[in-house]
Amino acid sequence: MKEDAHHSHPIVTIATFFDRTFAWIVATLLIVMLLSMTGLVAGQVVLRNIFNSGIAWADIASRHMVLWIAFLGAMLATRNRQHIAIDALTRLIPRRARNSVRIFLDLVACGVCLLLARAALDFVLMERAAQTELFIGIPAWIAQAIIPFGFAMMALEYAIGVGLDIYRIVTNVPGHIAGRGRL
Amino acid sequence: MTALYVIALLLCAICGAPLFVIIGGIALALFYAVGIDAQAVIIEMYRLASAPMLVAIPLFTFAGFLLAESSSPKRLVNLYRAIFGWMPGGLAIVSFIACAFFTAFTGASGVTIIALGGLLYPILTSEQYSEKFSLGLLTTSGSLGLLFPPSLPLILFAIVAQVNVDALFLAGIVPGTLLIVLLSIYSIYTGRKLGIPRTPFHLRTILKALREAIWIIPLPFIVLVGIYGGFFTASEAAAITVIYVLIVEVFIYRDISITRDIPRIVRDSMILVGGVLMILGCALGLTNYMVDEQIPMKAIELMRTCISSRIMFLALLNVFLLIVGCLMDIFSATIVVVPLILPIAKEFGVDPIHLGIIFLTNLEIGYSTPPVGMNLFISSFRFKKPIPQLYRASLPFLGVLFIALIIITYVPDLSLWLVQLFGR
């Protein structure tokens, strides 16, 4: 897949650049989140068992980090088309037929993610209006914003996937397998 | 109209659409049909941030992936070989224990076959185990050990069924051991029949292997003693495990490089975690709808008219779950199926903890069951063998596991006595 980026349309080249940068940012955030969550939770154990104290907001913070990890991980899973699916049947059908099925399924996925993103946006806007505070002055809606953002990005990933698959099929990239994701 | 939409989505699911999309889509459609705002789905999904146990999922998964990427599998296999190699079928027993150990930490996500298969397959065949036996062993062992703490499926079941995870951890130990013992007996029999040469018992080899694996051995005990000694919760145990594994693999064994390996391992493990949690998040909305519409109650009514006894219920449960197990992966199956069968099981007097063990044992077997068990595909990919060959190879092992399943299903005390002993 990498080679065809060189002699393809400038739009594809630009998209590739943004895709890689974005994936890098998501992966870096994941590492930061995962390691700080580990430190926070383990820190609680040490504080409680040795110093008999604790951080009041550690629990709520680590639980929201799980929410962020879930969506960041899901964004990467979408990009690599590694979401959990029942794909036993599609392995059995020939490549061309499978390509059209996969493009269609990506379209469905894109639509559902958009609907979820819109519902999540309404939810976050409501929470922002309610001005709930999560901990130490962090408003709840900021932590929740990952939900609409995550779904919007997943919808975008699926849309890009569909566009690229169609582009490659039209330009006759030999042996192209649709639904691989990844630029 | 809604029914059509739901059926269309289910068709997409069978064709391989991501399951979170299907579950989320169905939840949206059903809420829309009863005139509830789509926000309800998101409000339920936001409960992902309210379950303290969920913290354990990314942490244990990360620790498991770290272990699998290091040379710890090799160290453990060497140690178990030194200890069990003298027995007939010893190497097979070694494989079962090593696979179970890693699956407990990696959560039956196919990582075991990838990490240990490549290591054990050449050893098994070079010691004159037949290709068929070796392939069958490694394929079915890919999910062996998911009954042992702190496996991801146990944690997930505890969250979905709202049972105490500490109790579920204890409940899995005896049934998990039963699976290994029965498989070992079968291997001893096969080892004898094939006349496989045994390695002599050397105390010095054991000590050497022990020295090399000394840092990995304490892992399960840190988790168990920590939780049951009351020092920390299961989620905290996960964080301690991550720190311990990081120190051991990065600084003591130096198997894993911070700059080269850690980013990749975080990515790979969190892709799995993100996938599982996304399905869980979407399913929370769906479950909420089903409870509101009293669907479990209606299912109970229906069941009462066709099933008369507990024994019959358990038998049907096994058949149903074996089918589920070979169609779905263990995570989505747990998230989707458990809320439905839990109230019915309670109605027939099945303890939720016992139900968890039955459920996971079934899915463990379903994982390697033809035609579409996931282990078969992973194995076929890993060992470059055609799937029909793997069908034949795994059949005898599935037979043994099936016997264990029957025992686990009809002897609840096997799952419950450790729980009662510790009063959890």
Coordinates of C-alpha atoms in Angstrom, one line a residue:
Chain A
M1 CA 0.0 0.0 0.0
K2 CA 2.8 2.4 0.8
E3 CA 4.3 2.5 -2.7
D4 CA 1.3 3.8 -4.4
A5 CA 1.3 6.9 -2.3
H6 CA 4.3 8.1 -4.3
H7 CA 2.7 8.2 -7.7
S8 CA -0.8 9.0 -6.7
H9 CA -3.0 12.1 -6.7
P10 CA -1.7 15.0 -4.5
I11 CA -4.9 14.8 -2.5
V12 CA -4.0 11.3 -1.5
T13 CA -0.5 12.4 -0.5
I14 CA -1.8 15.2 1.6
A15 CA -4.4 12.9 3.2
T16 CA -1.6 10.4 3.9
F17 CA 0.4 13.1 5.7
F18 CA -2.6 14.1 7.9
D19 CA -3.5 10.5 8.6
R20 CA 0.0 9.6 9.8
T21 CA 0.3 12.8 11.9
F22 CA -3.1 12.2 13.5
A23 CA -2.3 8.5 14.2
W24 CA 1.0 9.6 15.8
I25 CA -0.9 12.1 18.1
V26 CA -3.5 9.5 19.1
A27 CA -0.8 6.9 19.9
T28 CA 1.2 9.4 21.9
L29 CA -1.9 10.4 23.9
L30 CA -2.6 6.7 24.5
I31 CA 0.9 6.2 26.0
V32 CA 0.6 9.2 28.2
M33 CA -2.9 8.3 29.4
L34 CA -2.0 4.6 30.1
L35 CA 1.2 5.3 31.9
S36 CA -0.3 8.2 34.0
M37 CA -3.3 6.0 34.9
T38 CA -0.9 3.2 36.0
G39 CA 1.0 5.7 38.2
L40 CA -2.1 7.2 39.6
V41 CA -3.7 3.9 40.6
A42 CA -0.5 2.4 41.9
G43 CA 0.2 5.6 43.7
Q44 CA -3.1 5.2 45.6
V45 CA -2.0 1.8 46.8
V46 CA 1.3 3.1 48.1
L47 CA -0.4 6.2 49.7
R48 CA -3.0 4.1 51.4
N49 CA -0.9 1.1 52.6
I50 CA 2.2 3.1 53.7
F51 CA 1.1 6.6 54.4
N52 CA -2.5 6.0 55.3
S53 CA -3.7 8.7 53.0
G54 CA -4.8 9.1 49.3
I55 CA -5.7 11.5 46.5
A56 CA -9.4 12.4 46.6
W57 CA -9.8 12.8 42.8
A58 CA -7.6 9.8 41.8
D59 CA -10.5 7.4 41.4
I60 CA -12.7 9.7 39.2
A61 CA -9.7 10.7 37.2
S62 CA -8.6 7.2 36.4
R63 CA -12.1 6.2 35.4
H64 CA -12.3 9.0 32.9
M65 CA -8.9 8.0 31.6
V66 CA -10.4 4.6 30.8
L67 CA -13.1 6.5 28.8
W68 CA -10.4 8.3 26.9
I69 CA -8.3 5.2 26.3
A70 CA -11.4 3.4 25.0
F71 CA -12.0 6.1 22.4
L72 CA -8.4 6.7 21.5
G73 CA -7.9 2.9 21.1
A74 CA -11.1 2.7 19.1
M75 CA -9.9 5.4 16.7
L76 CA -6.7 3.4 16.0
A77 CA -8.8 0.3 15.7
T78 CA -11.0 2.1 13.1
R79 CA -7.9 3.3 11.2
N80 CA -6.5 -0.2 11.0
R81 CA -9.9 -1.8 10.5
Q82 CA -9.2 -4.0 13.6
H83 CA -12.6 -3.6 15.3
I84 CA -14.1 -6.8 16.6
A85 CA -16.4 -8.3 14.0
I86 CA -17.8 -11.6 12.9
D87 CA -15.7 -11.9 9.7
A88 CA -15.8 -15.7 9.2
L89 CA -18.2 -15.5 6.3
T90 CA -16.4 -12.8 4.4
R91 CA -13.3 -14.8 4.3
L92 CA -15.1 -17.3 2.1
I93 CA -16.3 -15.0 -0.7
P94 CA -14.1 -14.0 -3.7
R95 CA -12.1 -10.7 -3.5
R96 CA -14.1 -8.5 -5.9
A97 CA -17.4 -9.4 -4.2
R98 CA -15.8 -8.9 -0.8
N99 CA -14.5 -5.5 -1.9
S100 CA -18.0 -4.2 -2.6
V101 CA -19.4 -5.7 0.6
R102 CA -16.7 -4.0 2.6
I103 CA -17.2 -0.7 1.0
F104 CA -20.9 -0.9 1.8
L105 CA -20.2 -1.9 5.4
D106 CA -17.8 1.0 5.8
L107 CA -20.6 3.3 4.6
V108 CA -23.0 1.9 7.2
A109 CA -20.3 2.2 9.9
C110 CA -19.7 5.8 8.8
G111 CA -23.4 6.6 9.1
V112 CA -23.9 5.1 12.5
C113 CA -20.8 6.8 13.8
L114 CA -22.1 10.2 12.6
L115 CA -25.4 9.6 14.3
L116 CA -23.7 8.6 17.5
A117 CA -21.4 11.7 17.2
R118 CA -24.4 14.0 16.9
A119 CA -26.2 12.4 19.9
A120 CA -22.9 12.7 21.9
L121 CA -22.5 16.3 20.9
D122 CA -26.0 17.1 22.2
F123 CA -25.1 15.3 25.4
V124 CA -21.9 17.2 25.9
L125 CA -23.5 20.6 25.1
M126 CA -26.2 19.9 27.8
E127 CA -23.5 19.0 30.3
R128 CA -21.7 22.2 29.5
A129 CA -24.8 24.2 30.1
A130 CA -25.2 22.4 33.4
Q131 CA -21.6 23.4 34.4
T132 CA -20.9 20.2 36.3
E133 CA -17.5 20.1 37.8
L134 CA -15.6 16.8 37.6
F135 CA -12.7 17.4 40.0
I136 CA -10.2 20.1 40.9
G137 CA -11.9 22.7 38.7
I138 CA -12.0 20.5 35.5
P139 CA -15.5 20.8 34.0
A140 CA -17.2 17.4 33.2
W141 CA -17.9 18.3 29.6
I142 CA -14.2 18.5 28.7
A143 CA -13.7 14.9 29.8
Q144 CA -16.8 13.9 28.0
A145 CA -15.9 15.7 24.8
I146 CA -13.8 12.7 23.7
I147 CA -17.1 10.8 23.0
P148 CA -18.4 13.1 20.1
F149 CA -14.9 13.7 19.0
G150 CA -14.1 10.0 18.9
F151 CA -17.2 9.1 17.0
A152 CA -16.7 12.0 14.5
M153 CA -13.1 10.9 13.9
M154 CA -14.2 7.3 13.4
A155 CA -16.9 8.4 10.9
L156 CA -14.2 10.4 9.1
E157 CA -11.8 7.4 9.1
Y158 CA -14.6 5.2 7.5
A159 CA -15.4 7.9 5.0
I160 CA -11.7 8.2 4.0
G161 CA -11.6 4.4 3.7
V162 CA -14.5 4.4 1.4
G163 CA -13.1 7.2 -0.8
L164 CA -9.7 5.5 -1.0
D165 CA -11.1 2.1 -1.8
I166 CA -13.2 3.5 -4.6
Y167 CA -10.2 5.5 -5.9
R168 CA -8.0 2.5 -5.9
I169 CA -10.6 0.3 -7.6
V170 CA -11.2 3.0 -10.3
T171 CA -7.5 3.4 -10.9
N172 CA -7.1 -0.4 -11.0
V173 CA -4.6 -1.0 -8.2
P174 CA -3.9 -4.7 -8.8
G175 CA -5.1 -7.1 -6.2
H176 CA -6.6 -4.3 -4.1
I177 CA -8.3 -5.5 -1.0
A178 CA -11.0 -3.0 0.2
G179 CA -11.6 -2.4 3.9
R180 CA -7.9 -2.5 4.9
G181 CA -8.1 1.0 6.2
R182 CA -4.7 2.7 6.4
L183 CA -3.4 5.1 3.8
Chain B
M1 CA -39.9 -0.2 10.0
T2 CA -37.7 -0.4 13.1
A3 CA -37.7 -4.2 12.8
L4 CA -36.5 -4.0 9.1
Y5 CA -33.8 -1.6 10.2
V6 CA -32.7 -4.0 13.0
I7 CA -32.7 -7.0 10.6
A8 CA -30.7 -5.1 8.1
L9 CA -28.1 -4.2 10.7
L10 CA -27.9 -7.9 11.9
L11 CA -27.3 -8.9 8.3
C12 CA -24.4 -6.4 8.1
A13 CA -23.1 -8.0 11.3
I14 CA -23.0 -11.4 9.7
C15 CA -21.2 -9.9 6.7
G16 CA -18.4 -8.6 9.0
A17 CA -19.4 -5.1 10.0
P18 CA -17.8 -3.9 13.2
L19 CA -20.0 -5.1 16.1
F20 CA -20.0 -1.8 18.0
V21 CA -21.5 -0.1 14.9
I22 CA -24.2 -2.8 14.8
I23 CA -25.0 -2.6 18.5
G24 CA -24.9 1.2 18.6
G25 CA -27.1 1.3 15.5
I26 CA -29.6 -1.0 16.9
A27 CA -29.7 0.9 20.2
L28 CA -30.3 4.2 18.3
A29 CA -33.1 2.6 16.2
L30 CA -34.9 1.1 19.2
F31 CA -34.7 4.3 21.3
Y32 CA -35.9 6.3 18.3
A33 CA -38.8 3.9 17.9
V34 CA -40.1 4.4 21.4
G35 CA -39.5 8.2 21.1
I36 CA -36.5 8.6 23.4
D37 CA -33.8 11.0 22.5
A38 CA -30.6 9.5 21.0
Q39 CA -28.7 11.1 23.9
A40 CA -29.9 8.2 26.1
V41 CA -27.5 5.9 24.2
I42 CA -24.6 8.3 25.1
I43 CA -25.7 8.7 28.7
E44 CA -25.5 5.0 29.1
M45 CA -22.2 4.9 27.3
Y46 CA -20.8 7.4 29.7
R47 CA -21.2 4.8 32.4
L48 CA -17.9 3.5 31.0
A49 CA -16.5 6.2 33.2
S50 CA -18.3 5.1 36.3
A51 CA -17.3 1.5 36.9
P52 CA -14.1 1.3 38.9
M53 CA -13.4 -2.2 37.8
L54 CA -13.0 -1.1 34.2
V55 CA -9.7 0.4 35.1
A56 CA -8.3 -3.2 35.3
I57 CA -9.1 -3.9 31.7
P58 CA -6.5 -1.7 29.9
L59 CA -3.9 -2.3 32.6
F60 CA -4.0 -6.1 32.7
T61 CA -4.2 -6.2 28.9
F62 CA -1.1 -4.0 28.6
A63 CA 0.8 -6.1 31.1
G64 CA -0.2 -9.3 29.2
F65 CA 1.0 -7.9 25.9
L66 CA 4.2 -6.8 27.5
L67 CA 4.8 -10.3 28.8
A68 CA 3.9 -11.9 25.5
E69 CA 6.3 -9.6 23.6
S70 CA 9.2 -10.4 25.9
S71 CA 11.2 -13.6 26.2
S72 CA 9.2 -14.6 29.3
P73 CA 7.3 -17.2 27.4
K74 CA 10.6 -18.9 26.6
R75 CA 11.8 -18.7 30.2
L76 CA 8.6 -20.2 31.5
V77 CA 8.6 -23.0 29.0
N78 CA 12.2 -23.8 29.9
L79 CA 11.3 -24.0 33.5
Y80 CA 8.2 -26.1 33.1
R81 CA 10.1 -28.4 30.8
A82 CA 12.8 -28.9 33.4
I83 CA 10.1 -29.7 36.0
F84 CA 7.7 -31.9 33.9
G85 CA 9.9 -33.1 31.0
W86 CA 10.5 -36.5 32.7
M87 CA 6.8 -37.4 32.7
P88 CA 5.2 -39.2 29.8
G89 CA 3.4 -36.5 27.8
G90 CA 5.4 -34.1 29.8
L91 CA 6.1 -31.6 27.0
A92 CA 2.3 -31.4 26.3
I93 CA 1.7 -30.7 30.0
V94 CA 4.3 -28.0 29.8
S95 CA 2.5 -26.5 26.9
F96 CA -0.9 -26.5 28.7
I97 CA 0.5 -24.8 31.8
A98 CA 2.5 -22.2 29.8
C99 CA -0.5 -21.4 27.6
A100 CA -2.8 -21.1 30.6
F101 CA -0.4 -18.8 32.3
F102 CA -0.2 -16.5 29.4
T103 CA -3.9 -16.6 28.5
A104 CA -4.7 -15.6 32.1
F105 CA -2.7 -12.4 31.5
T106 CA -3.5 -11.7 27.8
G107 CA -7.1 -12.6 28.0
A108 CA -7.6 -15.1 25.2
S109 CA -7.2 -12.6 22.4
G110 CA -5.2 -14.9 20.1
V111 CA -2.0 -13.5 21.6
T112 CA -1.2 -16.9 23.2
I113 CA -1.2 -18.8 19.9
I114 CA 0.9 -16.1 18.3
A115 CA 3.4 -15.7 21.2
L116 CA 3.7 -19.3 22.4
G117 CA 2.7 -21.3 19.3
G118 CA 5.8 -20.4 17.4
L119 CA 7.9 -21.3 20.4
L120 CA 6.2 -24.6 21.3
Y121 CA 5.4 -26.1 17.9
P122 CA 9.0 -26.8 16.8
I123 CA 9.8 -28.2 20.2
L124 CA 6.7 -30.5 20.2
T125 CA 7.4 -31.8 16.7
S126 CA 11.1 -32.3 17.3
E127 CA 10.3 -34.5 20.3
Q128 CA 8.3 -36.7 18.0
Y129 CA 4.8 -35.6 18.8
S130 CA 2.8 -36.0 15.7
E131 CA 1.9 -32.9 13.7
K132 CA -1.7 -33.5 14.2
F133 CA -1.4 -33.7 18.0
S134 CA 0.8 -30.6 18.2
L135 CA -1.5 -28.5 16.1
G136 CA -4.6 -29.6 18.0
L137 CA -2.9 -29.0 21.3
L138 CA -1.8 -25.5 20.4
T139 CA -5.0 -24.5 18.7
T140 CA -7.2 -25.5 21.7
S141 CA -4.7 -24.2 24.2
G142 CA -5.0 -20.7 22.8
S143 CA -7.9 -20.0 25.1
L144 CA -7.0 -22.4 27.9
G145 CA -6.5 -20.4 31.1
L146 CA -9.1 -17.8 30.7
L147 CA -10.7 -19.2 33.8
F148 CA -7.7 -18.1 35.8
P149 CA -7.3 -14.7 37.4
P150 CA -6.8 -12.0 36.3
S151 CA -8.1 -12.9 32.8
L152 CA -9.9 -10.2 30.9
P153 CA -13.0 -12.3 30.2
L154 CA -13.5 -12.9 34.0
I155 CA -13.3 -9.2 34.7
L156 CA -15.7 -8.4 31.8
F157 CA -18.2 -11.0 33.0
A158 CA -18.0 -9.6 36.5
I159 CA -18.7 -6.1 35.2
V160 CA -21.6 -7.1 32.9
A161 CA -23.2 -9.4 35.4
Q162 CA -22.5 -7.1 38.3
V163 CA -21.0 -9.8 40.4
N164 CA -18.0 -9.5 42.7
V165 CA -14.9 -9.9 40.7
D166 CA -12.9 -11.2 43.6
A167 CA -15.3 -14.1 44.0
L168 CA -15.3 -14.8 40.3
F169 CA -11.4 -14.9 40.3
L170 CA -11.6 -17.6 43.0
A171 CA -14.4 -19.5 41.3
G172 CA -12.3 -20.0 38.2
I173 CA -9.3 -21.6 39.8
V174 CA -10.6 -25.2 40.4
P175 CA -12.5 -25.6 37.1
G176 CA -9.5 -24.1 35.2
T177 CA -7.2 -26.7 36.9
L178 CA -9.7 -29.4 36.0
L179 CA -9.4 -28.5 32.3
I180 CA -5.6 -28.7 32.5
V181 CA -5.6 -32.0 34.5
L182 CA -8.0 -33.8 32.1
L183 CA -6.0 -32.5 29.0
S184 CA -2.8 -33.7 30.8
I185 CA -4.2 -37.2 31.3
Y186 CA -5.1 -37.4 27.6
S187 CA -1.5 -36.3 26.8
I188 CA 0.1 -38.8 29.1
Y189 CA -2.0 -41.5 27.4
T190 CA -0.9 -40.2 23.9
G191 CA 2.7 -39.8 25.0
R192 CA 2.8 -43.4 26.1
K193 CA 1.1 -44.6 22.9
L194 CA 3.5 -42.7 20.7
G195 CA 6.5 -43.9 22.8
I196 CA 7.9 -40.4 23.1
P197 CA 11.3 -40.3 24.7
R198 CA 11.4 -38.5 28.0
T199 CA 14.1 -36.1 29.2
P200 CA 15.7 -37.3 32.4
F201 CA 15.1 -35.3 35.6
H202 CA 18.0 -33.1 36.6
L203 CA 17.8 -30.9 39.7
R204 CA 20.6 -28.7 38.3
T205 CA 18.6 -27.9 35.1
I206 CA 15.6 -27.0 37.2
L207 CA 17.6 -24.7 39.3
K208 CA 19.1 -23.0 36.3
A209 CA 15.7 -22.6 34.6
L210 CA 14.3 -21.4 37.9
R211 CA 17.0 -18.7 38.2
E212 CA 16.2 -17.4 34.8
A213 CA 12.5 -17.3 35.3
I214 CA 12.6 -16.2 39.0
W215 CA 11.1 -12.7 38.3
I216 CA 8.1 -14.0 36.4
I217 CA 7.0 -16.7 38.8
P218 CA 5.7 -14.3 41.5
L219 CA 3.3 -12.5 39.2
P220 CA 0.1 -14.6 39.8
F221 CA 0.9 -14.6 43.5
I222 CA 1.3 -10.8 43.7
V223 CA -2.2 -10.5 42.2
L224 CA -3.8 -13.1 44.4
V225 CA -2.1 -12.3 47.7
G226 CA -2.6 -8.6 47.0
I227 CA -6.3 -8.9 46.4
Y228 CA -7.2 -11.6 49.0
G229 CA -4.8 -10.3 51.6
G230 CA -6.8 -7.1 51.4
F231 CA -3.9 -4.9 50.3
F232 CA -5.5 -3.7 47.1
T233 CA -8.5 -4.1 44.8
A234 CA -8.5 -5.9 41.5
S235 CA -8.0 -2.6 39.5
E236 CA -5.1 -1.7 41.8
A237 CA -3.6 -5.1 41.3
A238 CA -3.6 -4.4 37.6
A239 CA -1.6 -1.2 38.0
I240 CA 0.9 -2.9 40.3
T241 CA 1.2 -5.7 37.7
V242 CA 2.0 -3.2 35.0
I243 CA 4.7 -1.5 37.1
Y244 CA 6.1 -4.9 38.1
V245 CA 6.2 -6.2 34.5
L246 CA 7.7 -3.0 33.2
I247 CA 10.5 -3.0 35.8
V248 CA 11.2 -6.7 35.2
E249 CA 11.1 -6.7 31.3
V250 CA 12.7 -3.3 30.8
F251 CA 15.3 -3.0 33.5
I252 CA 16.0 -6.6 34.8
Y253 CA 15.7 -8.8 31.7
R254 CA 16.1 -5.9 29.2
D255 CA 13.8 -7.8 26.8
I256 CA 11.8 -4.7 26.0
S257 CA 13.1 -1.3 24.9
I258 CA 11.2 1.8 26.1
T259 CA 11.6 3.7 22.8
R260 CA 11.4 0.8 20.3
D261 CA 8.9 -1.6 21.8
I262 CA 6.7 0.3 24.3
P263 CA 4.8 2.5 21.8
R264 CA 4.0 -0.4 19.6
I265 CA 2.8 -2.6 22.5
V266 CA 0.7 0.2 23.8
R267 CA -0.9 0.7 20.4
D268 CA -1.5 -3.0 19.8
S269 CA -3.0 -3.7 23.2
M270 CA -5.1 -0.5 23.3
I271 CA -6.6 -1.3 19.9
L272 CA -8.0 -4.5 21.5
V273 CA -9.1 -2.6 24.6
G274 CA -10.7 0.2 22.6
G275 CA -12.5 -2.4 20.5
V276 CA -13.9 -4.2 23.6
L277 CA -14.8 -1.1 25.5
M278 CA -16.6 0.4 22.4
I279 CA -18.8 -2.7 22.2
L280 CA -19.4 -2.5 25.9
G281 CA -20.3 1.2 25.7
C282 CA -22.7 0.7 22.9
A283 CA -24.2 -2.4 24.5
L284 CA -24.9 -0.4 27.8
G285 CA -27.5 1.6 25.8
L286 CA -29.0 -1.5 24.4
T287 CA -29.2 -3.3 27.7
N288 CA -30.9 -0.3 29.2
Y289 CA -33.5 -0.4 26.5
M290 CA -34.1 -4.1 27.1
V291 CA -34.5 -3.7 30.8
D292 CA -37.0 -0.8 30.2
E293 CA -39.0 -2.9 27.9
Q294 CA -38.8 -5.8 30.3
I295 CA -37.4 -8.1 27.6
P296 CA -35.6 -10.4 30.1
M297 CA -38.9 -10.8 32.0
K298 CA -40.6 -11.8 28.8
A299 CA -37.8 -14.2 28.0
I300 CA -38.2 -15.8 31.4
E301 CA -42.0 -16.2 30.8
L302 CA -41.2 -17.9 27.5
M303 CA -38.5 -20.1 29.0
R304 CA -40.8 -21.2 31.8
T305 CA -43.3 -22.6 29.3
C306 CA -40.7 -24.7 27.5
I307 CA -38.2 -25.7 30.1
S308 CA -39.2 -27.6 33.2
S309 CA -36.1 -28.3 35.1
R310 CA -32.7 -26.9 36.0
I311 CA -30.9 -29.8 34.4
M312 CA -32.7 -29.2 31.1
F313 CA -32.0 -25.5 31.3
L314 CA -28.2 -26.1 31.8
A315 CA -28.1 -28.5 28.9
L316 CA -29.8 -26.0 26.6
L317 CA -27.6 -23.3 27.9
N318 CA -24.5 -25.3 27.0
V319 CA -25.8 -26.0 23.4
F320 CA -26.7 -22.3 23.0
L321 CA -23.4 -21.0 24.3
L322 CA -21.3 -23.4 22.2
I323 CA -23.0 -22.0 19.1
V324 CA -22.5 -18.5 20.3
G325 CA -18.9 -19.3 21.1
C326 CA -18.0 -20.4 17.6
L327 CA -19.7 -17.5 16.0
M328 CA -18.7 -14.6 18.3
D329 CA -15.5 -13.7 20.1
I330 CA -15.6 -14.0 23.9
F331 CA -15.8 -10.2 24.6
S332 CA -18.8 -9.3 22.5
A333 CA -20.5 -12.6 23.5
T334 CA -20.1 -11.7 27.1
I335 CA -21.4 -8.2 26.6
V336 CA -24.3 -9.1 24.5
V337 CA -25.5 -12.5 25.8
V338 CA -24.9 -12.2 29.6
P339 CA -27.6 -9.6 30.3
L340 CA -30.1 -11.8 28.5
I341 CA -29.3 -15.2 30.2
L342 CA -28.5 -13.9 33.7
P343 CA -32.1 -13.3 34.8
I344 CA -33.2 -16.6 33.3
A345 CA -30.4 -18.5 35.0
K346 CA -31.4 -16.9 38.4
E347 CA -34.9 -18.0 37.7
F348 CA -33.7 -21.6 37.4
G349 CA -31.6 -21.3 40.6
V350 CA -28.2 -21.1 38.9
D351 CA -25.7 -19.0 41.0
P352 CA -24.4 -16.0 38.9
I353 CA -20.8 -16.9 39.8
H354 CA -21.3 -20.5 38.6
L355 CA -23.1 -19.2 35.5
G356 CA -19.9 -17.1 34.8
I357 CA -17.7 -20.2 34.9
I358 CA -20.1 -22.2 32.7
F359 CA -20.4 -19.3 30.3
L360 CA -16.6 -18.8 29.9
T361 CA -15.9 -22.6 29.7
N362 CA -18.4 -22.9 26.9
L363 CA -16.9 -19.9 25.0
E364 CA -13.4 -21.3 25.6
I365 CA -14.5 -24.5 23.8
G366 CA -16.4 -22.5 21.2
Y367 CA -13.2 -20.6 20.4
S368 CA -11.7 -23.8 18.8
T369 CA -14.9 -25.3 17.4
P370 CA -15.4 -25.8 13.7
P371 CA -16.5 -24.2 11.4
V372 CA -15.7 -20.6 12.6
G373 CA -13.9 -20.8 16.0
M374 CA -11.4 -17.9 16.1
N375 CA -8.5 -20.1 17.4
L376 CA -8.7 -22.1 14.2
F377 CA -8.2 -19.0 12.0
I378 CA -5.4 -17.7 14.2
S379 CA -3.7 -21.1 14.2
S380 CA -4.1 -21.5 10.5
F381 CA -2.5 -18.0 10.0
R382 CA 0.3 -18.8 12.5
F383 CA 1.3 -22.3 11.5
K384 CA 0.4 -21.8 7.8
K385 CA -1.9 -24.9 7.8
P386 CA -5.2 -25.3 6.0
I387 CA -8.3 -24.9 8.3
P388 CA -9.8 -28.4 7.6
Q389 CA -6.5 -30.0 8.9
L390 CA -6.9 -28.0 12.1
Y391 CA -10.5 -29.2 12.4
R392 CA -9.4 -32.7 12.6
A393 CA -6.4 -31.9 14.8
S394 CA -8.4 -30.1 17.5
L395 CA -11.3 -32.7 17.7
P396 CA -9.8 -35.0 20.3
F397 CA -8.9 -32.1 22.5
L398 CA -12.4 -30.6 22.1
G399 CA -13.7 -34.0 23.2
V400 CA -11.7 -33.8 26.4
L401 CA -12.7 -30.2 27.1
F402 CA -16.4 -31.2 26.5
I403 CA -16.2 -33.8 29.3
A404 CA -14.7 -31.1 31.6
L405 CA -17.6 -28.8 30.6
I406 CA -20.2 -31.3 31.6
I407 CA -18.5 -31.8 35.0
I408 CA -18.2 -28.0 35.5
T409 CA -21.8 -27.5 34.5
Y410 CA -23.4 -30.1 36.8
V411 CA -21.1 -29.8 39.8
P412 CA -21.6 -26.2 40.9
D413 CA -19.5 -26.8 44.0
L414 CA -16.4 -27.1 41.8
S415 CA -16.8 -23.4 41.1
L416 CA -18.2 -22.3 44.4
W417 CA -16.3 -24.0 47.1
L418 CA -13.2 -21.7 47.0
V419 CA -15.6 -18.8 47.0
Q420 CA -17.4 -20.1 50.1
L421 CA -14.1 -21.0 51.7
F422 CA -12.8 -17.4 51.5
G423 CA -16.3 -16.1 52.3
R424 CA -16.3 -13.7 49.3

